[in-house]
Amino acid sequence: MTIRVVIAEDEAIIRMDLRETLEEEGYEVVGETGNGDEAIELVRDLLPDLAILDVKMPGKDGLEVARLINNEKLCGVLILTAFSQREVVEDARDAGALAYLVKPFQKSDLVPAIEVAIGRFRELRALTGEIDALGEQLEARKAIERAKGILMTELGISEQDAFAFIQRRAMSERSKMRAIADRVVDGSLRP
Protein backbone atom coordinates (compact mmCIF):
# COMPACT_ATOMS: atom_id res chain seq x y z
CA MET A 1 0.00 0.00 0.00
CA THR A 2 1.40 3.39 -1.00
CA ILE A 3 1.89 5.93 1.76
CA ARG A 4 -0.02 9.14 1.01
CA VAL A 5 1.55 12.47 2.01
CA VAL A 6 0.46 16.12 2.23
CA ILE A 7 3.26 18.70 2.13
CA ALA A 8 2.85 22.13 3.74
CA GLU A 9 5.95 24.21 3.05
CA ASP A 10 5.86 27.88 2.07
CA GLU A 11 9.13 27.82 0.10
CA ALA A 12 8.16 26.58 -3.39
CA ILE A 13 11.62 25.23 -4.24
CA ILE A 14 11.83 23.16 -1.05
CA ARG A 15 8.26 21.95 -1.60
CA MET A 16 9.12 20.91 -5.18
CA ASP A 17 12.31 19.14 -4.07
CA LEU A 18 10.45 17.40 -1.28
CA ARG A 19 7.73 16.22 -3.67
CA GLU A 20 10.33 14.90 -6.11
CA THR A 21 12.25 13.10 -3.37
CA LEU A 22 9.10 11.57 -1.91
CA GLU A 23 7.90 10.34 -5.30
CA GLU A 24 11.35 8.87 -6.07
CA GLU A 25 11.11 6.96 -2.78
CA GLY A 26 7.67 5.55 -3.66
CA TYR A 27 5.45 7.86 -1.61
CA GLU A 28 2.36 9.47 -3.15
CA VAL A 29 2.06 13.24 -2.65
CA VAL A 30 -1.71 13.79 -2.59
CA GLY A 31 -1.66 17.49 -1.76
CA GLU A 32 0.66 20.41 -1.22
CA THR A 33 0.39 23.99 -0.07
CA GLY A 34 2.44 26.86 1.28
CA ASN A 35 -0.27 27.97 3.72
CA GLY A 36 -1.12 26.55 7.14
CA ASP A 37 -4.88 27.19 6.85
CA GLU A 38 -4.95 25.32 3.54
CA ALA A 39 -2.82 22.54 5.04
CA ILE A 40 -5.41 21.63 7.66
CA GLU A 41 -8.16 21.63 5.02
CA LEU A 42 -6.09 19.41 2.71
CA VAL A 43 -5.43 16.95 5.52
CA ARG A 44 -9.11 16.87 6.52
CA ASP A 45 -10.22 16.39 2.91
CA LEU A 46 -7.55 13.97 1.68
CA LEU A 47 -6.88 11.98 4.87
CA PRO A 48 -3.22 11.21 4.09
CA ASP A 49 -1.02 8.89 6.13
CA LEU A 50 1.39 11.73 6.87
CA ALA A 51 1.54 15.52 6.86
CA ILE A 52 4.96 17.15 6.46
CA LEU A 53 4.67 20.62 7.95
CA ASP A 54 7.06 23.55 7.94
CA VAL A 55 6.96 25.47 11.24
CA LYS A 56 6.92 28.95 9.71
CA MET A 57 4.33 29.61 7.00
CA PRO A 58 1.45 32.01 6.31
CA GLY A 59 -1.87 31.38 8.02
CA LYS A 60 -1.66 28.92 10.87
CA ASP A 61 1.94 27.94 11.56
CA GLY A 62 3.03 24.32 11.35
CA LEU A 63 2.75 23.81 15.09
CA GLU A 64 -0.87 25.00 15.15
CA VAL A 65 -1.67 22.73 12.21
CA ALA A 66 0.11 19.82 13.93
CA ARG A 67 -1.93 20.43 17.09
CA LEU A 68 -5.22 20.35 15.11
CA ILE A 69 -4.21 17.23 13.18
CA ASN A 70 -3.15 15.53 16.40
CA ASN A 71 -6.34 16.51 18.28
CA GLU A 72 -8.47 15.13 15.46
CA LYS A 73 -6.18 12.08 15.06
CA LEU A 74 -6.10 12.58 11.28
CA CYS A 75 -2.60 11.40 10.36
CA GLY A 76 1.01 11.31 11.43
CA VAL A 77 2.95 14.58 11.50
CA LEU A 78 6.56 15.27 10.56
CA ILE A 79 7.77 18.79 11.34
CA LEU A 80 10.23 20.27 8.89
CA THR A 81 12.01 23.42 9.97
CA ALA A 82 15.17 25.49 9.82
CA PHE A 83 15.08 25.81 13.63
CA SER A 84 16.81 23.25 15.80
CA GLN A 85 16.60 25.05 19.16
CA ARG A 86 15.44 22.82 21.99
CA GLU A 87 12.40 25.02 22.64
CA VAL A 88 11.13 24.62 19.06
CA VAL A 89 11.71 20.86 19.18
CA GLU A 90 9.77 20.63 22.47
CA ASP A 91 6.96 22.79 21.04
CA ALA A 92 6.76 20.45 18.05
CA ARG A 93 6.63 17.40 20.30
CA ASP A 94 3.91 19.00 22.45
CA ALA A 95 1.92 19.84 19.30
CA GLY A 96 1.88 16.15 18.39
CA ALA A 97 4.74 15.90 15.90
CA LEU A 98 5.94 12.32 15.70
CA ALA A 99 9.19 13.17 13.90
CA TYR A 100 11.31 16.27 13.35
CA LEU A 101 13.66 17.14 10.53
CA VAL A 102 15.95 20.18 10.34
CA LYS A 103 16.50 21.95 6.99
CA PRO A 104 18.58 21.57 4.99
CA PHE A 105 18.02 17.83 5.29
CA GLN A 106 19.58 14.93 3.44
CA LYS A 107 17.47 12.50 1.44
CA SER A 108 18.94 9.77 3.66
CA ASP A 109 17.39 11.48 6.72
CA LEU A 110 13.94 11.98 5.19
CA VAL A 111 12.81 8.38 4.71
CA PRO A 112 13.69 7.25 8.26
CA ALA A 113 11.91 10.32 9.69
CA ILE A 114 8.81 9.53 7.59
CA GLU A 115 8.83 5.87 8.62
CA VAL A 116 9.22 6.79 12.30
CA ALA A 117 6.31 9.26 12.12
CA ILE A 118 4.03 6.80 10.33
CA GLY A 119 4.99 3.93 12.64
CA ARG A 120 4.33 6.01 15.74
CA PHE A 121 0.98 7.20 14.36
CA ARG A 122 -0.11 3.62 13.66
CA GLU A 123 0.91 2.61 17.19
CA LEU A 124 -1.05 5.52 18.67
CA ARG A 125 -4.11 4.66 16.56
CA ALA A 126 -3.93 1.02 17.71
CA LEU A 127 -3.60 2.11 21.34
CA THR A 128 -6.55 4.46 20.95
CA GLY A 129 -8.59 1.55 19.60
CA GLU A 130 -7.56 -0.61 22.55
CA ILE A 131 -8.43 2.17 25.01
CA ASP A 132 -11.84 2.62 23.37
CA ALA A 133 -12.50 -1.12 23.54
CA LEU A 134 -11.47 -1.24 27.21
CA GLY A 135 -13.73 1.73 27.93
CA GLU A 136 -16.64 -0.08 26.30
CA GLN A 137 -15.88 -3.22 28.30
CA LEU A 138 -15.78 -1.21 31.52
CA GLU A 139 -19.11 0.47 30.74
CA ALA A 140 -20.66 -2.93 29.95
CA ARG A 141 -19.31 -4.35 33.21
CA LYS A 142 -20.79 -1.40 35.17
CA ALA A 143 -24.19 -1.86 33.49
CA ILE A 144 -24.17 -5.59 34.27
CA GLU A 145 -23.22 -4.89 37.89
CA ARG A 146 -26.05 -2.33 38.23
CA ALA A 147 -28.52 -4.79 36.68
CA LYS A 148 -27.39 -7.58 39.00
CA GLY A 149 -27.82 -5.25 41.97
CA ILE A 150 -31.36 -4.35 40.92
CA LEU A 151 -32.32 -8.00 40.41
CA MET A 152 -30.80 -9.01 43.74
CA THR A 153 -32.59 -6.22 45.62
CA GLU A 154 -35.99 -6.50 43.92
CA LEU A 155 -36.18 -10.29 43.67
CA GLY A 156 -34.06 -11.33 46.63
CA ILE A 157 -31.92 -13.60 44.46
CA SER A 158 -28.20 -14.33 44.68
CA GLU A 159 -25.60 -12.51 42.63
CA GLN A 160 -24.91 -15.74 40.77
CA ASP A 161 -28.60 -16.16 39.86
CA ALA A 162 -28.86 -12.52 38.75
CA PHE A 163 -25.82 -12.95 36.51
CA ALA A 164 -27.14 -16.27 35.16
CA PHE A 165 -30.47 -14.58 34.26
CA ILE A 166 -28.69 -11.81 32.31
CA GLN A 167 -26.38 -14.30 30.60
CA ARG A 168 -29.15 -16.76 29.62
CA ARG A 169 -31.39 -13.96 28.34
CA ALA A 170 -28.54 -12.55 26.21
CA MET A 171 -27.88 -16.00 24.75
CA SER A 172 -31.54 -16.71 24.02
CA GLU A 173 -32.04 -13.32 22.35
CA ARG A 174 -28.63 -13.47 20.62
CA SER A 175 -27.89 -10.14 22.22
CA LYS A 176 -25.05 -8.65 24.22
CA MET A 177 -25.21 -8.88 27.99
CA ARG A 178 -24.87 -5.09 28.07
CA ALA A 179 -28.16 -4.68 26.13
CA ILE A 180 -29.98 -7.02 28.56
CA ALA A 181 -28.45 -5.22 31.55
CA ASP A 182 -29.57 -1.85 30.16
CA ARG A 183 -33.15 -3.18 29.87
CA VAL A 184 -33.03 -4.41 33.46
CA VAL A 185 -31.73 -1.02 34.65
CA ASP A 186 -34.39 0.95 32.71
CA GLY A 187 -37.10 -1.33 34.14
CA SER A 188 -38.29 -2.82 30.84
CA LEU A 189 -37.06 -6.36 31.62
CA ARG A 190 -37.58 -8.63 34.61
CA PRO A 191 -37.52 -12.42 35.01
Backbone as a ProteinNet text record, in pm:
[ID]
protein_1_A
[PRIMARY]
MTIRVVIAEDEAIIRMDLRETLEEEGYEVVGETGNGDEAIELVRDLLPDLAILDVKMPGKDGLEVARLINNEKLCGVLILTAFSQREVVEDARDAGALAYLVKPFQKSDLVPAIEVAIGRFRELRALTGEIDALGEQLEARKAIERAKGILMTELGISEQDAFAFIQRRAMSERSKMRAIADRVVDGSLRP
[TERTIARY]
84.1	0	89.1	61	140.3	106.2	208.9	188.7	158.9	47.5	-1.7	43.2	94.9	154.9	97.8	74.9	46	167.4	212.1	326.4	274.9	316.5	284.6	416.8	465.5	595.1	581.7	609.9	586.5	694.1	809.2	913.2	892.9	852.8	815.6	927.4	1050.8	1162.2	1179.4	1171.5	1182.9	1064.8	946	825.8	842.1	892.5	911.6	1017	1127.1	1231.4	1177.8	1102	1044.5	950.7	866.1	773.4	851	952.6	1033.1	1100.3	1158.4	1225.3	1125.9	1010.8	909.7	863.3	837.5	790.1	897.5	1023.7	1134.5	1141.5	1105.9	1111.2	983.6	888.1	767.2	648.5	658	544.6	456	328.5	235.6	203.4	239.6	206.3	66.2	-30.4	-170.6	-213.4	-132.4	-165.7	-46	-41.8	66.2	17.8	75.3	39.2	153.9	146.2	243.6	177.5	53.2	-26.8	-81.4	-68.1	-112.3	-262.2	-341.4	-487.6	-529.2	-465.1	-495	-447	-337.5	-282.4	-383.1	-445.7	-541.1	-660.8	-704.1	-816.1	-777.5	-655.9	-608.6	-605.5	-552.9	-543.3	-682.8	-774	-910.7	-979	-956.7	-1022.4	-959.2	-826.6	-755.1	-719.1	-721.9	-687.6	-561.2	-448.1	-322.2	-273.5	-166.2	-102.3	-9.1	40.1	139.2	124.5	144.5	154.4	295.3	363.9	495.9	473.2	500.7	467.3	590.1	603.6	705.7	652.8	740	695.6	646	725.2	692.5	628.7	499.2	432.6	312.1	261.2	145.1	22.7	-69.6	-186.9	-144.8	-206.8	-165.5	-22.4	59.2	193.6	188.2	299.1	302.8	269.8	305.5	275.5	125.7	59	-87.1	-155.7	-109.8	-167.1	-142.8	-22.2	10.7	-82.4	-105.6	-193.5	-334.4	-388.1	-522.1	-526.6	-427	-421	-413.9	-331.4	-315.3	-444.9	-509.6	-634	-742.7	-745.9	-847.4	-799.8	-675.8	-617.6	-630.6	-592.7	-610.5	-498.7	-374.1	-260.3	-134.8	-26.3	101	154.1	239.4	294.8	447.1	511.8	655.5	676.7	747.4	776.7	909	906.6	1023.3	1052.6	1172.8	1201.4	1350.1	1378.1	1516.8	1565.3	1474.7	1507.5	1534.7	1649.5	1681.2	1692	1653.2	1659.8	1570.2	1616.1	1543.7	1398.2	1375.5	1239.8	1145.9	1195.4	1113.3	1086.1	1188.2	1171.2	1066.8	1074.1	976.8	836.6	826.5	695.5	636.6	721.5	675.9	627.1	703.3	662.9	529	514.7	391.2	271.7	299.2	192.2	149.9	224.4	187.9	274.3	384.3	474.1	535.7	539.1	593.7	736.4	780.2	918.8	952.2	1082.5	1131.1	1252.9	1254	1366.1	1409.3	1540.9	1595	1644.8	1603.2	1650.2	1787.5	1874.1	1857.8	1878.7	1794.8	1801.8	1859	1907.1	1958	1846	1845.3	1747.1	1753.8	1875.2	1894.2	1831	1804.2	1738.7	1586.5	1538.6	1394.4	1315.2	1357	1281.3	1272.5	1382.7	1368.7	1275.2	1280.4	1191.3	1044.8	1017.7	881.3	836	920.1	882.6	860	941.4	921.8	786.9	756.5	631	510.5	515.2	402.6	389.8	502	499.4	442.3	484.9	433.2	283.8	240.5	98.2	15.3	63	-10.8	-17.8	92	90.8	-10	-11	-105.4	-248.8	-275.1	-410.7	-453.2	-361.4	-392.6	-419.9	-337.7	-359.7	-493	-527.6	-655.3	-769.4	-756.8	-858.6	-870.1	-755.3	-756	-819.4	-786.5	-843	-993.9	-1039.9	-1184.4	-1252.8	-1191.4	-1249.9	-1254.8	-1147.8	-1146.8	-1251.8	-1269.5	-1372.7	-1511.4	-1535.4	-1664.3	-1683.8	-1578	-1588.1	-1618.4	-1554.2	-1578.1	-1722.1	-1771.6	-1910.9	-2008.5	-1979.9	-2065.6	-2063.7	-1944.7	-1931	-2010.8	-2003.2	-2078.8	-2229.4	-2275.6	-2418.7	-2464.1	-2382.5	-2417.2	-2419.9	-2323.4	-2321.8	-2445.3	-2484.3	-2605.1	-2728.6	-2736.8	-2851.7	-2857	-2742	-2739	-2787.5	-2740.9	-2781.9	-2932.7	-2990.1	-3135.9	-3209.2	-3167	-3232.3	-3218.7	-3102.5	-3079.5	-3169.9	-3179.1	-3258.7	-3408.2	-3454.5	-3598.6	-3649.5	-3570	-3618.4	-3561.7	-3466	-3405.5	-3329.6	-3266.6	-3192.1	-3042.6	-2965	-2819.6	-2756.1	-2633.7	-2559.9	-2540.4	-2512.1	-2491	-2617.5	-2734.3	-2860	-2892.6	-2862.5	-2886.5	-2799.4	-2672.1	-2581.7	-2629.2	-2669.2	-2714.4	-2837.2	-2929.6	-3046.9	-3003.9	-2915.1	-2869	-2798.8	-2713.4	-2637.5	-2729.6	-2823.3	-2915.2	-3003.2	-3052	-3138.9	-3061.8	-2936.6	-2854.4	-2834.3	-2808.2	-2788.1	-2916.9	-3028.7	-3154.4	-3199	-3165.7	-3203.7	-3092.4	-2980.2	-2863	-2826.7	-2814.5	-2788.5	-2666.3	-2615.8	-2504.7	-2560.6	-2479.6	-2521.4	-2545.3	-2470.1	-2486.8	-2628.7	-2681	-2815.5	-2921.3	-2903.9	-2997.6	-2988.1	-2865.4	-2844.7	-2909.5	-2895.8	-2957.2	-3109	-3169.2	-3315.4	-3356.7	-3273.7	-3303.3	-3295.3	-3192.7	-3172.9	-3285.9	-3331.4	-3438.7	-3578.4	-3583.3	-3709.7	-3795	-3746.5	-3828.8	-3814	-3725.5	-3706	-3690.7	-3768.6	-3758.1	-3781.2	-3729.8	-3751.5	-3899.3
-118.3	0	125.4	217	339	435.9	494.9	592.7	727.8	786.9	914.1	1029.5	1136.1	1246.9	1381.1	1471.4	1611.6	1691.6	1783.4	1870.2	2011.8	2071.9	2212.9	2284.3	2352.1	2420.6	2546.5	2663.3	2788	2820.6	2757.4	2781.6	2684.1	2740	2658.4	2563.4	2607.8	2522.9	2403.2	2427	2315.8	2220.4	2277.4	2194.9	2106.8	2165	2090.9	1980.6	2013.8	1913.6	1800.6	1838	1739.8	1645.4	1703	1622.3	1523.4	1573.4	1490.4	1376.6	1410.1	1310	1204.8	1250.4	1157	1062.1	1117.6	1033.8	935.1	978.2	886.7	770.8	798	696.1	611.8	637.8	555.4	606.8	727	785.7	859	873.7	946.6	1080.8	1190.2	1323.6	1355.5	1358.7	1378.7	1524.4	1607.3	1748.5	1827.5	1955.1	2041.3	2184.6	2259.9	2399.3	2472.4	2603.6	2686.1	2762.4	2723.3	2797	2701.1	2740.3	2654.9	2631.4	2735	2718.7	2617.4	2627.9	2532.5	2392.4	2385	2254.5	2174	2237.9	2162.6	2117.5	2201.8	2162.9	2046.3	2051.8	1941.1	1810.4	1816.2	1695	1642.2	1731.4	1686.8	1626.7	1686.6	1639.4	1512.5	1505.7	1397.4	1279.2	1301.9	1198	1119.7	1190.3	1121.3	1038.3	963.5	888.8	979.7	1085.3	1173.3	1315.2	1411.6	1552.2	1598.8	1655.8	1715	1864.8	1922.4	2062.1	2145.1	2257.2	2355.4	2431.9	2472.2	2546.9	2685.4	2756.5	2894.8	2900.9	2938.1	2960.8	3051.5	3112	3200.5	3125.3	3200.3	3137.6	3074.5	2964.2	2892.3	2842.1	2849.1	2794.5	2642.3	2577.6	2431.8	2368.1	2436.2	2380.9	2385.3	2492.8	2500.1	2391.7	2375.8	2273.5	2135	2111.2	1982.3	1955.1	2057.1	2043.1	2002.1	2068.1	2035.4	1893.3	1857.7	1722.7	1618.2	1646.2	1553.5	1541.2	1653.9	1650.7	1572.2	1583.1	1512.6	1373.4	1339.4	1208	1175.4	1272.6	1258.3	1179.9	1208.5	1139.9	1167.9	1103.8	1130.9	1266.7	1326.4	1458	1454.6	1506.3	1526.7	1677.3	1735.4	1879.3	1899.6	1992.8	2027	2173.9	2203.5	2342	2374.5	2502.3	2548.8	2568.3	2554.3	2580.6	2451.3	2445.7	2324.9	2353	2474.1	2504.7	2409.7	2375.3	2281.6	2323.2	2452.7	2502.1	2471.6	2489.5	2462	2311.8	2231.3	2085.7	2042.5	2097.4	2063	2109.8	2229.5	2279	2185.7	2137.7	2044.8	1914.3	1863.8	1740.2	1759.7	1872.3	1900.2	1919.7	1963.7	1983.9	1852.3	1745.7	1614.5	1566.3	1637	1589.7	1456.8	1363.8	1232.1	1216.8	1312.9	1316.9	1461.1	1490.2	1627.3	1623.4	1710.8	1713.6	1858.4	1882.4	2018	2040.8	2156.1	2195.4	2259.5	2244.4	2157.1	2011.4	1924.2	1782.7	1701.9	1586.3	1492.9	1394.9	1350.3	1250.3	1128.2	1094.9	977.2	996.1	1121.7	1148.5	1149.1	1180.3	1198.4	1068.4	963.7	837.7	781.3	774.4	724.7	811.5	943.8	1032.1	1005	984	953.3	820.8	720.4	587.5	590	665.5	679	744.4	854	925.9	837	765.8	679.6	562.6	503.3	392.7	436.1	551	601	632	689.3	720.2	592.3	490.6	362.3	301	311.5	260.8	337.4	469.8	551.9	518.9	500	465.8	330.7	234.4	102.4	113.5	192	211.1	280.2	377.4	445.9	347	257.9	154.8	63.3	25.5	-60.5	12.5	138.8	217.5	228.3	253.9	262.4	129.6	19.3	-112.5	-140.4	-104.3	-124.4	-37.8	83.5	172.7	113.2	56.4	-7.6	-128.3	-206.7	-322.4	-278.7	-171.3	-121.2	-73.4	-1.5	46.5	-70.4	-173.4	-292.6	-360.2	-372	-434.6	-357.5	-223.5	-140	-160.7	-166.4	-185.7	-321.4	-423.6	-558.5	-560.3	-495.8	-489	-417.5	-306.3	-233.4	-322.2	-391.4	-478.5	-592.3	-652	-758.2	-705.1	-585.4	-525.1	-504.4	-457.3	-435	-567.5	-669.8	-800.4	-861	-846.6	-901.2	-831.3	-699.3	-622.1	-647.4	-637.4	-649.7	-792.1	-891.2	-1029.3	-1113.5	-1058.7	-1132.8	-1255.3	-1246	-1360.4	-1337.1	-1443.8	-1433	-1361	-1316.1	-1250.6	-1347.2	-1472.4	-1574.3	-1594.9	-1598.3	-1616.2	-1494	-1374.8	-1252.1	-1252.6	-1289.6	-1295.3	-1401.5	-1517.5	-1627.1	-1583.5	-1506.8	-1458.1	-1368.8	-1274	-1180.9	-1258.9	-1351.2	-1429.8	-1517.1	-1589.1	-1676	-1593.8	-1480.4	-1395.9	-1343.4	-1304.1	-1255.5	-1366.3	-1488.2	-1599.6	-1632.2	-1634.4	-1671.2	-1564.7	-1439.2	-1331.7	-1299.8	-1375.4	-1347.3	-1198.5	-1154.5	-1013.6	-1004.1	-886.5	-864.9	-853.8	-898	-888.3	-742.4	-651.7	-508.7	-462.9	-507.9	-468.4	-521	-644.6	-702.1	-625	-597.4	-522.4	-384.5	-317	-185.3	-193.2	-300.6	-317.6	-344.2	-418	-440.7	-308.2	-230.3	-101.9	-5.5	0.4	94.7	43.4	-78.9	-132.8	-203.6	-218.5	-281.6	-433.5	-490.9	-636.3	-688.1	-790.6	-862.7	-1011.5	-1098.3	-1242.3	-1278.6
0	0	0	-88.8	-100.4	11.7	68.8	175.8	112.3	156.5	101.3	190.5	126.9	201.4	155.3	252.2	223.5	268.1	182.1	212.6	236.1	346.7	373.8	401.2	300.1	304.6	221.1	279.1	206.5	103.2	110.1	9.6	-105.9	-222.6	-338.5	-382.3	-377.9	-423.8	-330.5	-200.9	-104.7	-122.5	-141.3	-160.3	-284.4	-393.4	-517.8	-499.3	-433.3	-407.3	-318.9	-220.1	-128.1	-203.2	-287.5	-366.8	-454.1	-522.2	-611.3	-533.3	-420.3	-337.2	-287.9	-241.4	-191.4	-301.7	-419	-529.7	-573.8	-573.2	-606.7	-507.9	-383.2	-277.5	-269.8	-360.3	-366.2	-286.9	-232.8	-161.3	-261.2	-229.7	-315.3	-250.2	-315.3	-264.6	-314.3	-221.7	-259.4	-251	-186.2	-176.3	-128.4	-170.5	-122.2	-118.5	-25.3	-6.9	61.4	56.8	127.9	240.4	274.8	372.4	478.5	605.2	714.2	717.8	686	685.4	578.4	461.4	353.8	391.2	465.3	503.8	584.7	683	766	682.7	588.4	501.7	410.9	354.5	270.5	349.3	470.9	552.2	585.5	621.4	652.3	529.8	413.1	290.8	234.2	235.3	167.8	258.2	389.5	487.1	450.1	441.8	409	527.7	505.1	612.7	692.9	625.8	687.2	635.3	724.2	685.5	720.4	622.2	645.7	652.8	769.6	794.8	828.2	758.4	794.2	915.4	1006.4	1124.5	1084.3	1006.7	971.1	833.1	827.8	700	722.8	615.9	631	682.9	741.5	802.2	933.2	966.5	1087.1	1066.3	1171.5	1155.7	1167.8	1135.7	1134.7	1268.5	1377.1	1509.4	1538.1	1497.3	1514.8	1431.7	1308.2	1220.6	1280.6	1330.5	1392.9	1511	1591.5	1708.5	1664.6	1561.3	1511	1454.8	1375.5	1317.6	1428.7	1528.2	1640.1	1720.1	1750.5	1828.2	1756.7	1624.9	1545.9	1502.9	1538.7	1506.1	1356.8	1272.6	1128.2	1060.5	1097.9	1035.8	1118.1	1078.7	1142.7	1098.3	1181.1	1150	1161.1	1055.1	1056	1043.2	1137.5	1133.7	1062.1	967.7	888.9	915.8	962	997	989.3	980.7	982.4	1126.1	1222.2	1362.5	1436.9	1504.1	1580	1729.4	1773	1915.7	1994.3	2112.2	2198.7	2219.8	2238.5	2263.9	2146	2024.5	1905.8	1894.6	1921.5	1917.6	2021.1	2141.8	2246.6	2209.3	2149.8	2104.4	1999.4	1908.8	1804.6	1867	1960.4	2030.2	2099.9	2170.9	2244.5	2151.4	2028.1	1929.6	1865	1891.8	1838.7	1723.8	1695.3	1589.6	1632.6	1540	1569.7	1519	1438.1	1390.3	1355.8	1350.3	1334.8	1245.4	1145.9	1052.7	1032.7	1046.3	1034.2	891.3	832.2	698.8	710.7	615.8	498.6	540.5	490.2	528.6	412.8	445.5	344.5	310.5	187.8	144.4	237.1	279.7	365.9	504.2	543.3	671.9	659.1	539.4	519	536.3	466.6	471	613.1	689.1	825.9	910.5	892.7	969.1	933.3	804.5	759.3	820	810.7	861.7	1012.9	1084.5	1230.3	1258.7	1188.8	1211.7	1181.6	1070.6	1033.2	1130.8	1167.9	1264.4	1398.6	1446.3	1573.8	1564.9	1452	1436.3	1437.1	1368.4	1366.4	1506.4	1580.9	1718.8	1804	1789.6	1866.5	1829.2	1700.3	1655.7	1714.3	1714.6	1771	1920.7	1990.2	2134.3	2161.8	2078.8	2094.7	2078.2	1980.5	1959.9	2080.7	2136.5	2255.4	2374.6	2390.3	2500.6	2485.7	2361.7	2337.3	2370.3	2328.1	2354.3	2504.7	2575.5	2720.6	2788.8	2738.3	2792.9	2774	2655.9	2629.8	2721.9	2741.6	2830.5	2973	3017.5	3152	3167.7	3068.8	3074.4	3075.5	2996.7	2995.1	3131.8	3188.8	3321	3425.9	3421.3	3516.9	3500.1	3374.8	3348.8	3401.4	3379.1	3426.6	3579.5	3642.6	3789.5	3843.5	3779.2	3822.8	3807.4	3693.3	3668	3770.4	3799.1	3900.1	4034.2	4070.8	4197.4	4204.4	4096.2	4091.5	4107.6	4033.1	4040.8	4180	4239.9	4373.6	4476.3	4465.8	4561.9	4543.1	4418.8	4392.2	4409	4368.2	4367.1	4480.7	4553	4663.3	4616	4498.1	4445.8	4467	4449.4	4468	4348.9	4370.8	4262.8	4146.1	4180.4	4077.2	3993.7	4059.2	3985.9	3900.6	3951.7	3875.1	3749.5	3765.2	3650.8	3552.3	3602.9	3516.2	3435.8	3497.3	3425.6	3307.7	3335.1	3230.9	3119.4	3157.4	3060.4	2974.3	3037.6	2962.2	2867.8	2916.2	2834	2711.9	2733.1	2621.5	2518.6	2566.1	2475.1	2399.4	2468.4	2401.8	2302.2	2327.7	2235.2	2135.7	2145.7	2061.6	2070.7	2192.3	2222.1	2313.2	2328.9	2421.9	2563.5	2659.2	2799	2837.4	2778.9	2807.2	2772	2656.5	2613.3	2711.2	2758.3	2855.5	2987.1	3030.7	3155	3146.4	3033.1	3016.3	3029.2	2976.7	2987.1	3131.7	3204.1	3346.3	3422.2	3394.6	3464.5	3432.5	3304.9	3271.2	3308.1	3363.5	3413.8	3311.8	3189.2	3084.4	3079.5	3164	3162.2	3305.3	3334.6	3461.2	3433.1	3521	3501.2	3514.4
[MASK]
+++++++++++++++++++++++++++++++++++++++++++++++++++++++++++++++++++++++++++++++++++++++++++++++++++++++++++++++++++++++++++++++++++++++++++++++++++++++++++++++++++++++++++++++++++++++++++++++

